[in-house]
XYZ file of C-alpha atoms in Angstrom:
158
model
C 106.847 20.705 8.932
C 106.598 18.136 11.835
C 103.671 19.829 13.316
C 102.054 19.474 9.893
C 102.188 16.125 9.583
C 101.149 15.438 13.411
C 98.145 17.042 12.740
C 97.243 15.104 9.303
C 98.090 12.018 10.931
C 95.608 13.010 13.776
C 93.088 14.005 10.969
C 93.324 10.439 9.844
C 93.057 8.702 12.513
C 90.036 10.712 13.696
C 88.347 9.790 10.265
C 89.097 5.661 10.673
C 87.718 6.133 14.455
C 84.656 7.641 13.266
C 84.095 5.127 10.374
C 84.658 2.480 13.117
C 81.945 3.969 15.579
C 79.424 4.090 12.730
C 79.924 0.416 11.862
C 79.412 -0.449 15.333
C 76.430 1.602 15.825
C 76.279 2.192 19.446
C 73.172 2.150 21.325
C 72.284 2.672 24.699
C 68.896 1.759 26.494
C 68.040 3.811 29.330
C 65.593 2.062 32.148
C 62.910 3.990 31.200
C 62.886 2.246 27.714
C 62.102 -0.883 28.613
C 58.610 -2.607 27.528
C 55.865 -2.678 30.012
C 56.153 -6.509 30.113
C 59.854 -6.289 31.143
C 58.942 -3.830 34.070
C 55.976 -5.504 35.394
C 58.483 -8.599 35.897
C 61.061 -6.198 37.313
C 58.267 -4.922 39.724
C 57.747 -8.029 41.287
C 60.867 -7.925 43.176
C 60.040 -5.141 44.986
C 57.342 -5.058 47.972
C 54.627 -2.272 47.726
C 56.060 0.294 49.813
C 59.856 0.089 48.192
C 57.847 0.003 44.620
C 56.186 3.164 45.324
C 58.838 4.909 46.901
C 61.050 4.291 44.199
C 59.017 4.921 41.024
C 55.761 7.203 42.335
C 56.309 10.170 40.377
C 58.961 9.419 38.173
C 56.558 10.403 34.847
C 53.076 9.559 33.933
C 54.315 6.318 32.219
C 55.449 4.752 35.453
C 52.620 6.039 37.663
C 49.909 4.830 35.077
C 51.995 1.214 35.561
C 52.017 1.318 39.312
C 48.009 1.243 39.249
C 47.674 -1.800 37.308
C 50.932 -3.958 38.849
C 50.141 -6.396 41.299
C 52.028 -6.541 44.684
C 53.521 -8.352 47.620
C 52.830 -6.135 50.810
C 55.549 -6.248 53.518
C 54.054 -4.230 56.620
C 57.527 -3.792 58.163
C 59.567 -1.084 56.185
C 56.705 1.038 56.334
C 56.921 3.742 59.198
C 53.329 3.616 60.855
C 52.653 7.456 60.533
C 52.702 6.774 56.429
C 51.021 3.228 56.673
C 47.334 4.382 56.549
C 47.676 6.933 53.846
C 49.820 4.584 51.853
C 47.471 1.508 52.256
C 44.555 3.532 51.230
C 46.194 4.953 47.877
C 46.642 1.233 46.734
C 43.729 -0.691 44.830
C 42.809 -3.460 46.664
C 42.791 -5.946 43.523
C 46.701 -5.079 43.769
C 47.721 -6.750 46.657
C 48.670 -10.426 46.280
C 50.311 -11.425 49.224
C 50.891 -9.385 52.969
C 53.402 -10.061 55.426
C 54.214 -8.940 58.970
C 57.038 -9.744 61.404
C 56.045 -7.495 63.884
C 53.634 -7.734 66.464
C 52.566 -4.133 67.352
C 52.480 -3.415 63.245
C 50.055 -6.500 62.937
C 47.502 -5.504 65.667
C 47.743 -1.723 64.122
C 46.972 -3.186 61.006
C 44.107 -5.494 62.414
C 42.192 -3.309 64.528
C 43.214 0.171 63.872
C 41.482 0.830 60.723
C 38.473 -1.106 58.921
C 39.073 0.712 55.557
C 42.459 -0.361 55.589
C 42.051 -4.067 56.530
C 39.669 -4.374 53.839
C 42.271 -3.419 51.392
C 43.487 -6.767 51.755
C 40.449 -8.831 51.411
C 41.873 -10.350 48.084
C 44.898 -11.496 49.212
C 46.163 -14.710 48.150
C 48.802 -15.432 50.821
C 49.207 -14.220 54.405
C 52.272 -14.338 56.430
C 52.234 -13.733 59.921
C 55.112 -14.011 62.711
C 54.947 -14.056 66.403
C 51.103 -13.476 66.690
C 48.722 -14.741 68.953
C 45.949 -17.359 68.770
C 43.760 -14.245 69.530
C 45.189 -12.710 66.506
C 44.552 -15.258 64.546
C 40.467 -15.893 65.431
C 40.101 -12.112 65.127
C 41.407 -12.089 61.548
C 38.996 -14.629 60.733
C 36.465 -12.793 62.167
C 37.280 -9.481 60.424
C 38.185 -10.796 57.272
C 36.062 -14.008 56.514
C 37.291 -13.931 52.835
C 40.330 -15.121 53.849
C 39.041 -18.851 54.020
C 40.515 -19.445 50.166
C 43.773 -17.607 51.435
C 47.162 -19.603 51.915
C 47.891 -18.529 55.449
C 51.398 -18.965 57.044
C 51.534 -18.013 60.754
C 54.446 -18.355 63.388
C 52.558 -18.204 66.823
C 54.343 -16.167 69.681
C 56.078 -18.471 72.350
C 56.112 -21.750 70.064
């Protein structure tokens, strides 16, 4: 008889728990359910390479969003062997700013491929560290559109 009592008590408790859960209406939101506007705000905290490495090929919606988002481009985390193909995969209107802290990569970006360099013709801010005056002069020659760009430069040896 005690088994029946325990069983009926459990059944009663189960019904109460079920009723409480229905009242609270638990909802679960996953990242992919967020609105496009909210995702664009979140994407602002990523640089271009991180953003594409993280979200590319997630699904068709994210692939579409990645073609529309404006990005900050940090040259340093991109492996040199992926740099040219990655940059050429971006729409040049997407790139807001460019940053480089390594002279070797800055030289490669500036001198190795004209198509890659043109991807940065519409940027609004350029930040370069440890560069030479020669690189700055060369940059103005190769990208005359930078005249209206905010440029921050840390010259090597200064």
